[in-house]
Structure formats: structure tokens, C-alpha cells
PDB file of C-alpha atoms in Angstrom:
ATOM      1  CA  UNK A   1     116.588  80.695  78.942  1.00  0.00           C
ATOM      2  CA  UNK A   2     114.712  79.674  81.992  1.00  0.00           C
ATOM      3  CA  UNK A   3     112.240  82.124  83.370  1.00  0.00           C
ATOM      4  CA  UNK A   4     113.234  84.218  86.202  1.00  0.00           C
ATOM      5  CA  UNK A   5     111.734  83.091  89.519  1.00  0.00           C
ATOM      6  CA  UNK A   6     108.853  85.335  90.675  1.00  0.00           C
ATOM      7  CA  UNK A   7     109.361  86.500  94.288  1.00  0.00           C
ATOM      8  CA  UNK A   8     106.281  86.882  96.189  1.00  0.00           C
ATOM      9  CA  UNK A   9     106.329  87.198  99.867  1.00  0.00           C
ATOM     10  CA  UNK A  10     103.806  85.571 102.421  1.00  0.00           C
ATOM     11  CA  UNK A  11     101.613  88.347 103.913  1.00  0.00           C
ATOM     12  CA  UNK A  12     102.593  90.635 101.155  1.00  0.00           C
ATOM     13  CA  UNK A  13      99.947  92.841  99.240  1.00  0.00           C
ATOM     14  CA  UNK A  14     100.119  92.643  95.415  1.00  0.00           C
ATOM     15  CA  UNK A  15      98.555  94.125  92.332  1.00  0.00           C
ATOM     16  CA  UNK A  16      98.339  91.568  89.696  1.00  0.00           C
ATOM     17  CA  UNK A  17      97.522  92.159  86.218  1.00  0.00           C
ATOM     18  CA  UNK A  18      96.933  90.141  82.933  1.00  0.00           C
ATOM     19  CA  UNK A  19      95.378  90.809  79.494  1.00  0.00           C
ATOM     20  CA  UNK A  20      94.305  89.164  76.516  1.00  0.00           C
ATOM     21  CA  UNK A  21      97.017  88.119  73.881  1.00  0.00           C
ATOM     22  CA  UNK A  22      97.330  90.840  71.324  1.00  0.00           C
ATOM     23  CA  UNK A  23      94.825  92.906  73.623  1.00  0.00           C
ATOM     24  CA  UNK A  24      91.829  90.808  72.564  1.00  0.00           C
ATOM     25  CA  UNK A  25      88.637  90.626  74.492  1.00  0.00           C
ATOM     26  CA  UNK A  26      88.661  87.860  77.301  1.00  0.00           C
ATOM     27  CA  UNK A  27      85.244  88.693  78.022  1.00  0.00           C
ATOM     28  CA  UNK A  28      82.394  88.618  75.404  1.00  0.00           C
ATOM     29  CA  UNK A  29      79.286  88.472  77.357  1.00  0.00           C
ATOM     30  CA  UNK A  30      78.016  88.660  80.850  1.00  0.00           C
ATOM     31  CA  UNK A  31      78.345  85.103  81.339  1.00  0.00           C
ATOM     32  CA  UNK A  32      82.036  85.335  80.943  1.00  0.00           C
ATOM     33  CA  UNK A  33      82.228  87.883  83.579  1.00  0.00           C
ATOM     34  CA  UNK A  34      80.099  85.871  85.948  1.00  0.00           C
ATOM     35  CA  UNK A  35      82.253  82.757  85.400  1.00  0.00           C
ATOM     36  CA  UNK A  36      85.543  84.673  86.316  1.00  0.00           C
ATOM     37  CA  UNK A  37      84.153  86.450  89.285  1.00  0.00           C
ATOM     38  CA  UNK A  38      82.943  82.931  90.575  1.00  0.00           C
ATOM     39  CA  UNK A  39      86.468  81.521  90.054  1.00  0.00           C
ATOM     40  CA  UNK A  40      87.731  84.091  92.382  1.00  0.00           C
ATOM     41  CA  UNK A  41      85.928  82.630  95.214  1.00  0.00           C
ATOM     42  CA  UNK A  42      85.800  78.827  94.096  1.00  0.00           C
ATOM     43  CA  UNK A  43      89.593  78.635  93.393  1.00  0.00           C
ATOM     44  CA  UNK A  44      90.460  80.391  96.418  1.00  0.00           C
ATOM     45  CA  UNK A  45      91.707  77.076  98.352  1.00  0.00           C
ATOM     46  CA  UNK A  46      94.269  74.420  98.101  1.00  0.00           C
ATOM     47  CA  UNK A  47      91.985  71.883  97.021  1.00  0.00           C
ATOM     48  CA  UNK A  48      91.838  71.107  93.082  1.00  0.00           C
ATOM     49  CA  UNK A  49      88.445  72.328  91.657  1.00  0.00           C
ATOM     50  CA  UNK A  50      87.455  70.840  88.250  1.00  0.00           C
ATOM     51  CA  UNK A  51      84.739  73.416  87.375  1.00  0.00           C
ATOM     52  CA  UNK A  52      84.340  72.662  83.762  1.00  0.00           C
ATOM     53  CA  UNK A  53      83.795  68.828  84.109  1.00  0.00           C
ATOM     54  CA  UNK A  54      81.291  69.674  86.783  1.00  0.00           C
ATOM     55  CA  UNK A  55      79.477  71.989  84.249  1.00  0.00           C
ATOM     56  CA  UNK A  56      79.495  69.200  81.492  1.00  0.00           C
ATOM     57  CA  UNK A  57      78.306  66.564  84.081  1.00  0.00           C
ATOM     58  CA  UNK A  58      75.130  68.622  84.788  1.00  0.00           C
ATOM     59  CA  UNK A  59      74.623  70.932  81.811  1.00  0.00           C
ATOM     60  CA  UNK A  60      72.002  68.672  80.090  1.00  0.00           C
ATOM     61  CA  UNK A  61      69.182  69.623  82.557  1.00  0.00           C
ATOM     62  CA  UNK A  62      70.149  72.846  84.104  1.00  0.00           C
ATOM     63  CA  UNK A  63      71.569  76.259  82.693  1.00  0.00           C
ATOM     64  CA  UNK A  64      74.745  77.587  83.597  1.00  0.00           C
ATOM     65  CA  UNK A  65      73.533  80.117  86.226  1.00  0.00           C
ATOM     66  CA  UNK A  66      71.843  77.413  88.273  1.00  0.00           C
ATOM     67  CA  UNK A  67      75.004  75.043  87.805  1.00  0.00           C
ATOM     68  CA  UNK A  68      77.360  77.667  89.175  1.00  0.00           C
ATOM     69  CA  UNK A  69      75.119  78.322  92.270  1.00  0.00           C
ATOM     70  CA  UNK A  70      75.222  74.562  92.927  1.00  0.00           C
ATOM     71  CA  UNK A  71      78.908  74.561  92.611  1.00  0.00           C
ATOM     72  CA  UNK A  72      79.224  77.692  95.076  1.00  0.00           C
ATOM     73  CA  UNK A  73      76.903  76.112  97.613  1.00  0.00           C
ATOM     74  CA  UNK A  74      78.811  73.056  97.807  1.00  0.00           C
ATOM     75  CA  UNK A  75      82.141  74.742  97.973  1.00  0.00           C
ATOM     76  CA  UNK A  76      80.886  77.152 100.703  1.00  0.00           C
ATOM     77  CA  UNK A  77      79.529  74.194 102.623  1.00  0.00           C
ATOM     78  CA  UNK A  78      83.380  72.781 102.693  1.00  0.00           C
ATOM     79  CA  UNK A  79      84.473  75.935 104.385  1.00  0.00           C
ATOM     80  CA  UNK A  80      88.156  75.345 103.000  1.00  0.00           C
ATOM     81  CA  UNK A  81      90.715  77.805 104.268  1.00  0.00           C
ATOM     82  CA  UNK A  82      91.520  80.614 101.545  1.00  0.00           C
ATOM     83  CA  UNK A  83      95.062  80.763 100.270  1.00  0.00           C
ATOM     84  CA  UNK A  84      94.760  84.623  99.422  1.00  0.00           C
ATOM     85  CA  UNK A  85      92.629  87.479 100.451  1.00  0.00           C
ATOM     86  CA  UNK A  86      91.295  89.230  97.451  1.00  0.00           C
ATOM     87  CA  UNK A  87      91.156  93.002  98.478  1.00  0.00           C
ATOM     88  CA  UNK A  88      89.832  94.328  95.115  1.00  0.00           C
ATOM     89  CA  UNK A  89      89.423  93.563  91.599  1.00  0.00           C
ATOM     90  CA  UNK A  90      88.055  94.876  88.187  1.00  0.00           C
ATOM     91  CA  UNK A  91      87.265  92.999  85.051  1.00  0.00           C
ATOM     92  CA  UNK A  92      87.427  94.847  81.608  1.00  0.00           C
ATOM     93  CA  UNK A  93      86.842  93.786  78.462  1.00  0.00           C
ATOM     94  CA  UNK A  94      90.327  92.735  77.556  1.00  0.00           C
ATOM     95  CA  UNK A  95      92.292  92.638  80.754  1.00  0.00           C
ATOM     96  CA  UNK A  96      91.979  92.149  84.574  1.00  0.00           C
ATOM     97  CA  UNK A  97      93.109  93.791  87.921  1.00  0.00           C
ATOM     98  CA  UNK A  98      93.313  92.028  91.220  1.00  0.00           C
ATOM     99  CA  UNK A  99      94.781  93.177  94.495  1.00  0.00           C
ATOM    100  CA  UNK A 100      95.539  90.250  96.852  1.00  0.00           C
ATOM    101  CA  UNK A 101      97.259  89.520  99.973  1.00  0.00           C
ATOM    102  CA  UNK A 102      99.020  86.342 100.134  1.00  0.00           C
ATOM    103  CA  UNK A 103      98.313  84.343 103.299  1.00  0.00           C
ATOM    104  CA  UNK A 104      99.976  81.161 102.587  1.00  0.00           C
ATOM    105  CA  UNK A 105     103.115  80.418 100.910  1.00  0.00           C
ATOM    106  CA  UNK A 106     102.954  80.415  97.115  1.00  0.00           C
ATOM    107  CA  UNK A 107      99.396  81.339  97.571  1.00  0.00           C
ATOM    108  CA  UNK A 108      98.978  83.997  94.819  1.00  0.00           C
ATOM    109  CA  UNK A 109     100.956  81.820  92.312  1.00  0.00           C
ATOM    110  CA  UNK A 110      98.759  79.018  93.075  1.00  0.00           C
ATOM    111  CA  UNK A 111      95.657  81.031  92.885  1.00  0.00           C
ATOM    112  CA  UNK A 112      96.711  82.727  89.599  1.00  0.00           C
ATOM    113  CA  UNK A 113      97.332  79.348  88.052  1.00  0.00           C
ATOM    114  CA  UNK A 114      93.968  78.191  88.966  1.00  0.00           C
ATOM    115  CA  UNK A 115      92.408  81.512  87.483  1.00  0.00           C
ATOM    116  CA  UNK A 116      94.224  80.620  84.516  1.00  0.00           C
ATOM    117  CA  UNK A 117      91.815  77.829  83.732  1.00  0.00           C
ATOM    118  CA  UNK A 118      89.268  80.446  82.512  1.00  0.00           C
ATOM    119  CA  UNK A 119      91.090  79.925  79.200  1.00  0.00           C
ATOM    120  CA  UNK A 120      90.031  76.412  78.984  1.00  0.00           C
ATOM    121  CA  UNK A 121      86.368  77.613  79.704  1.00  0.00           C
ATOM    122  CA  UNK A 122      86.767  80.413  77.022  1.00  0.00           C
ATOM    123  CA  UNK A 123      88.202  78.209  74.260  1.00  0.00           C
ATOM    124  CA  UNK A 124      85.679  75.555  74.606  1.00  0.00           C
ATOM    125  CA  UNK A 125      82.863  78.095  75.002  1.00  0.00           C
ATOM    126  CA  UNK A 126      83.938  79.859  71.617  1.00  0.00           C
ATOM    127  CA  UNK A 127      85.652  77.006  69.918  1.00  0.00           C
ATOM    128  CA  UNK A 128      89.003  78.502  69.810  1.00  0.00           C
ATOM    129  CA  UNK A 129      92.488  77.146  70.411  1.00  0.00           C
ATOM    130  CA  UNK A 130      95.810  78.596  71.920  1.00  0.00           C
ATOM    131  CA  UNK A 131      96.703  81.119  74.620  1.00  0.00           C
ATOM    132  CA  UNK A 132      94.143  83.552  75.819  1.00  0.00           C
ATOM    133  CA  UNK A 133      96.343  85.790  78.050  1.00  0.00           C
ATOM    134  CA  UNK A 134      99.476  87.460  76.681  1.00  0.00           C
ATOM    135  CA  UNK A 135     101.674  85.968  79.241  1.00  0.00           C
ATOM    136  CA  UNK A 136     101.826  84.697  82.917  1.00  0.00           C
ATOM    137  CA  UNK A 137     100.532  87.170  85.142  1.00  0.00           C
ATOM    138  CA  UNK A 138     102.366  90.309  86.087  1.00  0.00           C
ATOM    139  CA  UNK A 139     102.668  91.642  89.779  1.00  0.00           C
ATOM    140  CA  UNK A 140     104.034  94.561  91.763  1.00  0.00           C
ATOM    141  CA  UNK A 141     104.135  94.576  95.505  1.00  0.00           C
ATOM    142  CA  UNK A 142     102.403  97.268  97.310  1.00  0.00           C
ATOM    143  CA  UNK A 143     104.742  98.724 100.003  1.00  0.00           C
ATOM    144  CA  UNK A 144     103.333 102.006 101.241  1.00  0.00           C
ATOM    145  CA  UNK A 145      99.932 103.712 102.376  1.00  0.00           C
ATOM    146  CA  UNK A 146     100.360 105.887  99.336  1.00  0.00           C
ATOM    147  CA  UNK A 147     100.499 103.000  97.240  1.00  0.00           C
ATOM    148  CA  UNK A 148      97.469 101.418  98.928  1.00  0.00           C
ATOM    149  CA  UNK A 149      95.388 104.404  98.360  1.00  0.00           C
ATOM    150  CA  UNK A 150      96.281 104.793  94.783  1.00  0.00           C
ATOM    151  CA  UNK A 151      95.803 101.227  93.878  1.00  0.00           C
ATOM    152  CA  UNK A 152      92.242 101.290  95.301  1.00  0.00           C
ATOM    153  CA  UNK A 153      91.371 104.248  93.353  1.00  0.00           C
ATOM    154  CA  UNK A 154      93.144 102.819  90.063  1.00  0.00           C
ATOM    155  CA  UNK A 155      91.663  99.540  90.081  1.00  0.00           C
ATOM    156  CA  UNK A 156      88.267 100.788  90.833  1.00  0.00           C
ATOM    157  CA  UNK A 157      88.157 103.772  88.226  1.00  0.00           C
ATOM    158  CA  UNK A 158      89.490 101.472  85.317  1.00  0.00           C
ATOM    159  CA  UNK A 159      85.946 101.176  84.031  1.00  0.00           C
ATOM    160  CA  UNK A 160      85.818 105.055  83.193  1.00  0.00           C
ATOM    161  CA  UNK A 161      87.981 104.267  80.189  1.00  0.00           C
ATOM    162  CA  UNK A 162      84.861 102.491  78.610  1.00  0.00           C
ATOM    163  CA  UNK A 163      82.959 105.781  78.355  1.00  0.00           C
ATOM    164  CA  UNK A 164      85.846 108.479  78.475  1.00  0.00           C
ATOM    165  CA  UNK A 165      88.482 107.230  75.733  1.00  0.00           C
ATOM    166  CA  UNK A 166      90.866 109.787  76.892  1.00  0.00           C
ATOM    167  CA  UNK A 167      90.897 108.553  80.507  1.00  0.00           C
ATOM    168  CA  UNK A 168      94.479 107.545  80.579  1.00  0.00           C
ATOM    169  CA  UNK A 169      95.553 110.821  79.222  1.00  0.00           C
ATOM    170  CA  UNK A 170      93.920 112.581  82.256  1.00  0.00           C
ATOM    171  CA  UNK A 171      91.018 113.776  80.298  1.00  0.00           C
ATOM    172  CA  UNK A 172      87.476 113.628  81.229  1.00  0.00           C
ATOM    173  CA  UNK A 173      84.572 115.117  79.357  1.00  0.00           C
ATOM    174  CA  UNK A 174      81.733 114.594  81.766  1.00  0.00           C
ATOM    175  CA  UNK A 175      82.599 113.795  85.443  1.00  0.00           C
ATOM    176  CA  UNK A 176      79.202 113.139  86.686  1.00  0.00           C
ATOM    177  CA  UNK A 177      78.564 110.476  83.789  1.00  0.00           C
ATOM    178  CA  UNK A 178      81.865 109.003  84.838  1.00  0.00           C
ATOM    179  CA  UNK A 179      80.833 108.701  88.436  1.00  0.00           C
ATOM    180  CA  UNK A 180      77.541 107.306  87.539  1.00  0.00           C
ATOM    181  CA  UNK A 181      78.964 104.789  85.301  1.00  0.00           C
ATOM    182  CA  UNK A 182      81.350 103.607  88.204  1.00  0.00           C
ATOM    183  CA  UNK A 183      78.274 103.575  90.643  1.00  0.00           C
ATOM    184  CA  UNK A 184      76.631 100.924  88.058  1.00  0.00           C
ATOM    185  CA  UNK A 185      79.624  98.961  87.023  1.00  0.00           C
ATOM    186  CA  UNK A 186      79.047  95.311  88.466  1.00  0.00           C
ATOM    187  CA  UNK A 187      82.482  93.760  87.188  1.00  0.00           C
ATOM    188  CA  UNK A 188      84.493  95.260  90.025  1.00  0.00           C
ATOM    189  CA  UNK A 189      84.520  95.211  93.685  1.00  0.00           C
ATOM    190  CA  UNK A 190      83.783  99.011  94.027  1.00  0.00           C
ATOM    191  CA  UNK A 191      80.055  98.359  94.581  1.00  0.00           C
ATOM    192  CA  UNK A 192      80.953  96.234  97.674  1.00  0.00           C
ATOM    193  CA  UNK A 193      82.974  99.053  99.245  1.00  0.00           C
ATOM    194  CA  UNK A 194      80.089 101.645  98.726  1.00  0.00           C
ATOM    195  CA  UNK A 195      77.303  99.527  99.960  1.00  0.00           C
ATOM    196  CA  UNK A 196      76.047  97.696  96.925  1.00  0.00           C
ATOM    197  CA  UNK A 197      77.343  94.494  97.703  1.00  0.00           C
ATOM    198  CA  UNK A 198      77.542  92.241  94.755  1.00  0.00           C
ATOM    199  CA  UNK A 199      80.527  89.934  95.719  1.00  0.00           C
ATOM    200  CA  UNK A 200      80.301  89.438  99.430  1.00  0.00           C
ATOM    201  CA  UNK A 201      81.938  86.074  99.375  1.00  0.00           C
ATOM    202  CA  UNK A 202      84.957  86.929  97.011  1.00  0.00           C
ATOM    203  CA  UNK A 203      86.103  90.478  98.815  1.00  0.00           C
ATOM    204  CA  UNK A 204      87.666  90.907 102.088  1.00  0.00           C
ATOM    205  CA  UNK A 205      86.742  94.435 102.522  1.00  0.00           C
ATOM    206  CA  UNK A 206      88.293  95.044 106.131  1.00  0.00           C
ATOM    207  CA  UNK A 207      91.871  95.824 105.220  1.00  0.00           C
ATOM    208  CA  UNK A 208      90.812  98.864 102.845  1.00  0.00           C
ATOM    209  CA  UNK A 209      88.111  99.893 105.018  1.00  0.00           C
ATOM    210  CA  UNK A 210      90.750 100.205 107.876  1.00  0.00           C
ATOM    211  CA  UNK A 211      92.831 102.411 105.467  1.00  0.00           C
ATOM    212  CA  UNK A 212      90.011 104.472 103.934  1.00  0.00           C
ATOM    213  CA  UNK A 213      87.132 104.165 106.141  1.00  0.00           C
ATOM    214  CA  UNK A 214      83.287 103.308 105.674  1.00  0.00           C
ATOM    215  CA  UNK A 215      81.257 103.237 102.608  1.00  0.00           C
ATOM    216  CA  UNK A 216      80.800 106.899 102.317  1.00  0.00           C
ATOM    217  CA  UNK A 217      84.421 107.472 102.587  1.00  0.00           C
ATOM    218  CA  UNK A 218      85.293 104.869 100.069  1.00  0.00           C
ATOM    219  CA  UNK A 219      82.758 106.398  97.657  1.00  0.00           C
ATOM    220  CA  UNK A 220      83.896 110.008  98.410  1.00  0.00           C
ATOM    221  CA  UNK A 221      87.634 108.954  98.073  1.00  0.00           C
ATOM    222  CA  UNK A 222      87.059 107.511  94.456  1.00  0.00           C
ATOM    223  CA  UNK A 223      84.946 110.510  93.278  1.00  0.00           C
ATOM    224  CA  UNK A 224      87.605 112.759  94.651  1.00  0.00           C
ATOM    225  CA  UNK A 225      90.067 110.804  92.318  1.00  0.00           C
ATOM    226  CA  UNK A 226      87.853 110.916  89.324  1.00  0.00           C
ATOM    227  CA  UNK A 227      87.622 114.814  89.739  1.00  0.00           C
ATOM    228  CA  UNK A 228      91.038 115.226  90.507  1.00  0.00           C
ATOM    229  CA  UNK A 229      92.247 113.141  87.465  1.00  0.00           C
ATOM    230  CA  UNK A 230      89.848 115.354  85.323  1.00  0.00           C
ATOM    231  CA  UNK A 231      91.532 118.364  86.617  1.00  0.00           C
ATOM    232  CA  UNK A 232      95.117 116.644  85.584  1.00  0.00           C
ATOM    233  CA  UNK A 233      96.210 117.372  89.423  1.00  0.00           C
ATOM    234  CA  UNK A 234      96.681 113.337  90.110  1.00  0.00           C
ATOM    235  CA  UNK A 235     100.381 112.605  90.977  1.00  0.00           C
ATOM    236  CA  UNK A 236     101.482 110.602  87.775  1.00  0.00           C
ATOM    237  CA  UNK A 237     104.671 109.405  89.732  1.00  0.00           C
ATOM    238  CA  UNK A 238     102.212 107.773  92.195  1.00  0.00           C
ATOM    239  CA  UNK A 239     100.298 106.242  89.458  1.00  0.00           C
ATOM    240  CA  UNK A 240     103.522 104.703  87.909  1.00  0.00           C
ATOM    241  CA  UNK A 241     104.553 102.992  91.121  1.00  0.00           C
ATOM    242  CA  UNK A 242     101.374 100.795  90.805  1.00  0.00           C
ATOM    243  CA  UNK A 243     101.146 100.342  87.348  1.00  0.00           C
ATOM    244  CA  UNK A 244     101.964  97.046  85.275  1.00  0.00           C
ATOM    245  CA  UNK A 245     100.183  97.793  81.895  1.00  0.00           C
TER     246      UNK A 245
END
């Protein structure tokens, strides 16, 4: 039976999600997270980018960090037009979330196809074969201001689950610890929004800044969500409207 065509509208904003097959970890060390974050920038163009062969070509005399820095410098110098605007993201050990606006026809599908090349990197890095992700990516269109605000909070507070196992059940043992953890979790765009910029070339902050406000307001907004969720006063129907997992 043929797969149903995915309907993604140019100009639309989408919550995009995927996880490891059988919920396995897709990031095993910091290098893996870095490689994925860099791909969010490097693959955001129409032009094909063969990142793996680039690394193979130069890896004999330089470490991976230097190689990626070299590739990024080359790519930025080209000033290629992007195919999506990455508005926010969060990487977790066995899954990822991306919120993106499609700015050219087919941009999100092309972008995610390129991002899927991470599987090639991972398999070669860890001497494995087969699929890394459980399926092609899932996406849901964000159509209201309420959803926009909810997705900003939902994506950026995902890491709380790493220290608060009951997070998804609206239970938080230590609110301060959860907030402090988010303030130092570098594998999401949250730090960019609160003034601790770590991914300035990846994230387009203007859209959410217009919706939510400046750095302090973004921080206050997320912290209020954590506190509300801990007190079980978050609207669960609002959360369901943006969920894919």
C-alpha cells in the first residue's frame, strides 16, 4: 500500500519529531549532539552537502571539531538561501523536536531528508547497520497563538524529563532543580532565547520573540510553565494539540 502523501504548506509552521527505532538512543556522546546541531545549519539549503566524505577526506590530520568548524566556515561563506527557518529545537537521548517554518515549497521534507543522513554518520561511527529512526519524521501544523506558546514551552522543557522521571505525569519533585537544569542544557535552543546564545547560526529567534518577548520574558514564560506543570494546572488539551509522541 503506497504511503499517504504528506501535506505541508509553504509558509506554515510545523512541529517535527522523530525518535530512535525501538526508542533506542540516537545520541551517545557530545560529538553526536554536536554533529546533529551542525547539520541543522549546514543542510538548510537546496545544495547537496556530503558531510561524511568531507570528514573522511580530512580526518587524518585534524580532529572532528576542527573539521566541522572548517566545513561551517565554508558553508557560511557561500551565503546560500535557506529552505526552512528553524524556530526552535531540542535534542534528547532517544529523540528530537524541531519547530520550523517552511519558506520554500517542499523545504521541510527536503530538510528532514538531509537531516536523516545523520543515520549514515551514526552507523559508521558505531559500526552498526539498519535504520536508526523508527519511521520517517512526524509533523503537525501549528495554527494558533495558543499552540505557538505551548510548543515553545513544550519543546524547551523536554529535558526536565532527564532529571524528573514523572515529568510527563505532571509531577516535579524539585522545581528549582528543574529550572536550573534547563538553564544549562545546551542541546536545545532555549539558551539562545534567554541570552546564553549557543546556536546563533541555526535559530531564527525573531518570530518567537515577537510572540513572547525579550530574553527575560522568554525565561519567565518557560519557568512559569514548569511551575504550572508541577502544580498540575497546565491545560492538557492544549498539550495534546501539539503532541506527536
